[in-house]
Amino acid sequence: MNQPFIVTKEHRRFTEFANAVRKEKTIGICHGDAGVGKTNSARRYANWDALEPYINKWGPRGEHDAKHYALANRSRTVFYTPEVLCRPKDLMHDIDRWQAKVEICADEHLRSRETEPTTTPIGMSHLVDLLIIDEAERLTPTALELLRDRHDREHLSMILIGMPGIDQRFRHYPQLYSRLGFSHHYRTLGREELLFVLDRHWKHLGQQLDPEDFTDAQAIAAIERITRGNFRLLERLFPQIARVLKINGLETITDDVIEAAASILVIGN
């Protein structure tokens, strides 16, 4: 079961970055260490956790259509992760398909609000104005050139998400690099944000976090040391903490519980 999305300061910064890229109709780069939350923020921004399964299903219309049409119109964004061995032709075909379906949904929402019917062709509306590509390291030089050409022809805003150093890689492609308008470094959780996230997890386990309490302070220090503010590690750690508590019949989250939970996980240096 997926954890509820937690709106952090970094997510708000990503949202501001994405809005700026969209407004300026430019290409932006988002880079950060693995697990800090880049993908989660991008999917949240695009409403992709709701839209992707709906579009994939793409069957007879039903009673939930209006909600998804409104989401598509609100985001007007396509989120796409290329395959590992990505062929440029397949990449563009997939993007065209996702873009067309999001535009159809957004168009249906707009039509439902009109007082008079319109005859404007759906496919010509270009309602999608932002394309977010995750795992951008997988893109070949040809794929990057095709995306740059799409940006130039359609003024389609784009965000390329990758690991640290991806901005340096793009320096080797002057035509693409000259069109980069914004670069966003997605950082790990700071101390205050970590406490905010931990408070949510403590409550989920039926407990109250008190940083002034010695036991809780030790637990917080252990989590800081193990995760170093990495959001994905936090999300992986707490199901194991709940498991350790249940197996041992414990009610208090201590540093020993956290160490036991962490020993089950594979955590890189």
CSV table of C-alpha atoms in Angstrom, one decimal:
chain,number,residue,atom,x,y,z
A,1,MET,CA,0.0,0.0,0.0
A,2,ASN,CA,1.4,3.4,-1.0
A,3,GLN,CA,2.2,5.9,1.7
A,4,PRO,CA,0.2,9.2,1.7
A,5,PHE,CA,2.1,11.9,-0.1
A,6,ILE,CA,3.8,14.3,2.2
A,7,VAL,CA,4.2,17.9,0.9
A,8,THR,CA,7.7,19.0,1.9
A,9,LYS,CA,9.6,22.2,1.3
A,10,GLU,CA,11.5,20.5,-1.6
A,11,HIS,CA,8.2,19.5,-3.2
A,12,ARG,CA,7.0,23.1,-3.0
A,13,ARG,CA,10.3,24.3,-4.5
A,14,PHE,CA,9.9,21.7,-7.3
A,15,THR,CA,6.4,23.0,-8.0
A,16,GLU,CA,7.6,26.6,-8.2
A,17,PHE,CA,10.4,25.4,-10.6
A,18,ALA,CA,7.9,23.5,-12.8
A,19,ASN,CA,5.5,26.5,-12.9
A,20,ALA,CA,8.4,28.8,-14.0
A,21,VAL,CA,9.5,26.4,-16.8
A,22,ARG,CA,5.9,26.2,-18.0
A,23,LYS,CA,5.4,30.0,-17.9
A,24,GLU,CA,8.6,30.7,-19.8
A,25,LYS,CA,8.1,27.9,-22.3
A,26,THR,CA,11.6,26.7,-21.8
A,27,ILE,CA,13.5,23.5,-20.9
A,28,GLY,CA,14.5,22.9,-17.3
A,29,ILE,CA,16.7,20.3,-15.5
A,30,CYS,CA,15.9,18.8,-12.1
A,31,HIS,CA,18.8,16.8,-10.6
A,32,GLY,CA,19.4,15.2,-7.2
A,33,ASP,CA,20.6,12.1,-5.5
A,34,ALA,CA,18.6,8.8,-5.8
A,35,GLY,CA,15.7,8.6,-3.4
A,36,VAL,CA,15.4,12.3,-2.5
A,37,GLY,CA,11.8,12.5,-4.0
A,38,LYS,CA,12.3,13.9,-7.5
A,39,THR,CA,10.0,11.3,-9.2
A,40,ASN,CA,7.3,11.5,-6.5
A,41,SER,CA,7.2,15.3,-6.8
A,42,ALA,CA,7.0,15.2,-10.6
A,43,ARG,CA,4.2,12.5,-10.6
A,44,ARG,CA,2.3,14.5,-7.9
A,45,TYR,CA,2.7,17.7,-10.0
A,46,ALA,CA,1.3,15.9,-13.1
A,47,ASN,CA,-1.5,14.1,-11.1
A,48,TRP,CA,0.1,11.0,-12.7
A,49,ASP,CA,-0.8,8.5,-10.0
A,50,ALA,CA,-4.5,9.1,-10.9
A,51,LEU,CA,-4.2,9.8,-14.6
A,52,GLU,CA,-1.8,7.1,-15.7
A,53,PRO,CA,-4.0,4.1,-14.7
A,54,TYR,CA,-7.0,5.8,-16.1
A,55,ILE,CA,-5.4,6.5,-19.5
A,56,ASN,CA,-3.9,3.0,-19.6
A,57,LYS,CA,-7.3,1.5,-19.1
A,58,TRP,CA,-8.9,3.7,-21.7
A,59,GLY,CA,-12.1,1.7,-22.1
A,60,PRO,CA,-15.8,2.7,-22.1
A,61,ARG,CA,-16.5,5.9,-20.3
A,62,GLY,CA,-17.9,5.7,-16.8
A,63,GLU,CA,-19.0,7.8,-13.9
A,64,HIS,CA,-15.5,8.8,-12.8
A,65,ASP,CA,-14.6,10.4,-16.1
A,66,ALA,CA,-15.4,14.0,-15.1
A,67,LYS,CA,-12.9,13.8,-12.2
A,68,HIS,CA,-10.1,12.6,-14.4
A,69,TYR,CA,-11.0,15.1,-17.2
A,70,ALA,CA,-10.7,17.9,-14.6
A,71,LEU,CA,-7.3,16.5,-13.3
A,72,ALA,CA,-6.0,16.4,-16.9
A,73,ASN,CA,-7.1,20.0,-17.6
A,74,ARG,CA,-5.6,21.1,-14.3
A,75,SER,CA,-2.2,19.6,-14.9
A,76,ARG,CA,-1.9,19.7,-18.7
A,77,THR,CA,1.3,17.7,-18.1
A,78,VAL,CA,2.7,14.4,-19.4
A,79,PHE,CA,5.0,12.5,-17.2
A,80,TYR,CA,7.1,9.9,-19.0
A,81,THR,CA,9.9,7.5,-18.1
A,82,PRO,CA,11.8,6.1,-21.1
A,83,GLU,CA,12.8,2.5,-21.3
A,84,VAL,CA,16.4,1.5,-20.6
A,85,LEU,CA,17.2,0.8,-24.2
A,86,CYS,CA,15.2,3.6,-25.6
A,87,ARG,CA,14.8,3.9,-29.4
A,88,PRO,CA,14.2,7.5,-30.4
A,89,LYS,CA,11.3,6.6,-32.7
A,90,ASP,CA,9.5,4.6,-30.0
A,91,LEU,CA,10.2,7.5,-27.5
A,92,MET,CA,8.4,10.0,-29.7
A,93,HIS,CA,5.6,7.6,-30.5
A,94,ASP,CA,4.9,7.0,-26.8
A,95,ILE,CA,5.1,10.7,-25.9
A,96,ASP,CA,2.7,11.5,-28.8
A,97,ARG,CA,0.3,8.9,-27.5
A,98,TRP,CA,0.3,10.1,-23.9
A,99,GLN,CA,0.1,13.7,-25.0
A,100,ALA,CA,-2.9,13.0,-27.3
A,101,LYS,CA,-4.8,11.2,-24.5
A,102,VAL,CA,-4.2,13.8,-21.9
A,103,GLU,CA,-5.3,16.5,-24.4
A,104,ILE,CA,-8.5,14.5,-25.2
A,105,CYS,CA,-9.3,14.4,-21.4
A,106,ALA,CA,-8.6,18.1,-20.9
A,107,ASP,CA,-10.6,18.9,-24.0
A,108,GLU,CA,-13.6,16.9,-22.7
A,109,HIS,CA,-13.5,18.9,-19.5
A,110,LEU,CA,-13.5,22.2,-21.4
A,111,ARG,CA,-16.3,21.1,-23.6
A,112,SER,CA,-18.4,20.1,-20.6
A,113,ARG,CA,-18.2,23.7,-19.4
A,114,GLU,CA,-19.2,25.3,-22.6
A,115,THR,CA,-22.7,26.7,-23.1
A,116,GLU,CA,-22.6,26.1,-26.9
A,117,PRO,CA,-20.9,23.2,-28.7
A,118,THR,CA,-17.7,23.8,-30.6
A,119,THR,CA,-16.3,22.3,-33.7
A,120,THR,CA,-12.6,22.8,-32.9
A,121,PRO,CA,-10.7,19.6,-33.7
A,122,ILE,CA,-9.5,18.0,-30.5
A,123,GLY,CA,-6.1,16.9,-31.9
A,124,MET,CA,-5.2,20.5,-32.9
A,125,SER,CA,-5.7,22.1,-29.5
A,126,HIS,CA,-2.2,21.4,-28.0
A,127,LEU,CA,-3.6,21.6,-24.5
A,128,VAL,CA,-0.6,19.8,-23.0
A,129,ASP,CA,2.0,22.5,-22.3
A,130,LEU,CA,4.6,20.6,-20.1
A,131,LEU,CA,6.4,17.3,-20.7
A,132,ILE,CA,8.4,15.8,-17.7
A,133,ILE,CA,10.9,13.1,-18.6
A,134,ASP,CA,12.3,11.0,-15.7
A,135,GLU,CA,15.5,9.0,-15.9
A,136,ALA,CA,16.8,11.5,-18.5
A,137,GLU,CA,20.2,9.8,-18.5
A,138,ARG,CA,18.6,7.1,-20.7
A,139,LEU,CA,18.0,9.5,-23.6
A,140,THR,CA,20.3,9.1,-26.6
A,141,PRO,CA,21.8,12.0,-28.5
A,142,THR,CA,19.2,11.4,-31.2
A,143,ALA,CA,16.4,11.4,-28.7
A,144,LEU,CA,17.6,14.7,-27.2
A,145,GLU,CA,17.7,16.3,-30.6
A,146,LEU,CA,14.2,15.1,-31.3
A,147,LEU,CA,13.0,16.6,-28.0
A,148,ARG,CA,14.8,19.8,-28.7
A,149,ASP,CA,13.1,20.0,-32.2
A,150,ARG,CA,9.7,19.3,-30.6
A,151,HIS,CA,10.3,22.1,-28.1
A,152,ASP,CA,11.3,24.5,-30.9
A,153,ARG,CA,8.3,23.6,-33.2
A,154,GLU,CA,5.6,23.4,-30.6
A,155,HIS,CA,7.0,25.7,-27.8
A,156,LEU,CA,6.4,22.7,-25.5
A,157,SER,CA,7.9,23.2,-22.1
A,158,MET,CA,10.0,20.3,-20.8
A,159,ILE,CA,11.7,19.2,-17.6
A,160,LEU,CA,14.4,16.6,-17.7
A,161,ILE,CA,15.0,14.7,-14.4
A,162,GLY,CA,18.2,12.9,-13.6
A,163,MET,CA,21.0,12.3,-11.2
A,164,PRO,CA,23.7,14.9,-10.2
A,165,GLY,CA,25.9,15.7,-13.2
A,166,ILE,CA,23.2,15.4,-15.8
A,167,ASP,CA,23.5,19.2,-16.4
A,168,GLN,CA,27.2,18.7,-17.3
A,169,ARG,CA,26.3,15.9,-19.7
A,170,PHE,CA,24.1,18.3,-21.6
A,171,ARG,CA,27.0,20.7,-22.1
A,172,HIS,CA,28.0,18.3,-24.9
A,173,TYR,CA,24.9,19.2,-26.9
A,174,PRO,CA,25.2,23.0,-27.5
A,175,GLN,CA,21.8,23.4,-29.3
A,176,LEU,CA,20.0,21.8,-26.4
A,177,TYR,CA,22.1,23.4,-23.7
A,178,SER,CA,21.5,26.9,-25.1
A,179,ARG,CA,17.8,26.4,-24.5
A,180,LEU,CA,18.0,25.4,-20.9
A,181,GLY,CA,16.2,28.0,-18.9
A,182,PHE,CA,16.2,26.7,-15.3
A,183,SER,CA,18.2,24.2,-13.2
A,184,HIS,CA,16.7,22.8,-9.9
A,185,HIS,CA,18.7,20.9,-7.3
A,186,TYR,CA,16.4,18.6,-5.4
A,187,ARG,CA,17.9,18.3,-1.9
A,188,THR,CA,17.6,15.8,0.9
A,189,LEU,CA,15.4,16.6,3.9
A,190,GLY,CA,16.6,19.2,6.3
A,191,ARG,CA,16.4,18.8,10.1
A,192,GLU,CA,13.0,20.6,10.5
A,193,GLU,CA,11.5,18.7,7.5
A,194,LEU,CA,12.8,15.4,8.8
A,195,LEU,CA,11.1,16.1,12.1
A,196,PHE,CA,7.8,17.0,10.3
A,197,VAL,CA,8.0,13.7,8.3
A,198,LEU,CA,8.9,11.7,11.4
A,199,ASP,CA,5.9,13.2,13.3
A,200,ARG,CA,3.6,11.9,10.5
A,201,HIS,CA,5.1,8.4,10.7
A,202,TRP,CA,5.0,8.4,14.5
A,203,LYS,CA,1.3,9.2,14.4
A,204,HIS,CA,0.7,6.6,11.8
A,205,LEU,CA,2.1,4.1,14.3
A,206,GLY,CA,-0.2,5.5,17.0
A,207,GLN,CA,2.5,7.4,18.9
A,208,GLN,CA,3.4,11.0,19.6
A,209,LEU,CA,6.9,12.2,18.7
A,210,ASP,CA,8.6,14.4,21.3
A,211,PRO,CA,12.1,15.6,20.2
A,212,GLU,CA,12.7,16.7,23.9
A,213,ASP,CA,12.2,13.2,25.1
A,214,PHE,CA,15.5,11.3,25.5
A,215,THR,CA,14.2,8.1,23.9
A,216,ASP,CA,12.7,9.9,20.9
A,217,ALA,CA,15.8,12.1,20.6
A,218,GLN,CA,17.9,9.0,20.3
A,219,ALA,CA,15.6,7.5,17.8
A,220,ILE,CA,15.7,10.7,15.7
A,221,ALA,CA,19.5,10.7,15.8
A,222,ALA,CA,19.6,7.1,14.6
A,223,ILE,CA,17.2,7.8,11.7
A,224,GLU,CA,19.2,10.9,10.7
A,225,ARG,CA,22.4,8.8,10.7
A,226,ILE,CA,20.9,5.9,8.7
A,227,THR,CA,18.9,7.8,6.1
A,228,ARG,CA,20.9,11.1,5.9
A,229,GLY,CA,17.6,12.8,5.0
A,230,ASN,CA,16.9,10.5,2.1
A,231,PHE,CA,13.1,10.4,1.6
A,232,ARG,CA,13.0,7.0,-0.1
A,233,LEU,CA,15.0,5.4,2.7
A,234,LEU,CA,12.6,6.8,5.2
A,235,GLU,CA,9.7,5.3,3.3
A,236,ARG,CA,11.4,1.9,3.2
A,237,LEU,CA,12.5,2.1,6.9
A,238,PHE,CA,9.1,2.6,8.6
A,239,PRO,CA,7.3,-0.5,7.4
A,240,GLN,CA,10.3,-2.4,8.9
A,241,ILE,CA,10.0,-0.5,12.1
A,242,ALA,CA,6.3,-1.4,12.3
A,243,ARG,CA,7.2,-5.0,11.6
A,244,VAL,CA,9.9,-5.1,14.4
A,245,LEU,CA,7.5,-3.5,16.9
A,246,LYS,CA,4.8,-6.1,16.1
A,247,ILE,CA,7.0,-9.1,16.1
A,248,ASN,CA,8.5,-8.2,19.5
A,249,GLY,CA,5.3,-6.9,21.1
A,250,LEU,CA,6.8,-3.4,21.6
A,251,GLU,CA,5.1,-0.1,21.7
A,252,THR,CA,7.9,2.4,21.9
A,253,ILE,CA,10.2,3.4,18.9
A,254,THR,CA,13.7,3.3,20.2
A,255,ASP,CA,17.1,3.5,18.6
A,256,ASP,CA,17.5,-0.3,19.0
A,257,VAL,CA,14.2,-0.8,17.2
A,258,ILE,CA,15.4,1.4,14.4
A,259,GLU,CA,18.8,-0.4,14.2
A,260,ALA,CA,17.0,-3.7,14.0
A,261,ALA,CA,14.7,-2.4,11.2
A,262,ALA,CA,17.7,-0.9,9.3
A,263,SER,CA,19.6,-4.2,9.5
A,264,ILE,CA,16.9,-5.8,7.3
A,265,LEU,CA,17.3,-3.2,4.5
A,266,VAL,CA,20.0,-2.9,1.9
A,267,ILE,CA,21.3,0.7,2.4
A,268,GLY,CA,24.1,2.1,0.3
A,269,ASN,CA,26.8,4.3,1.5
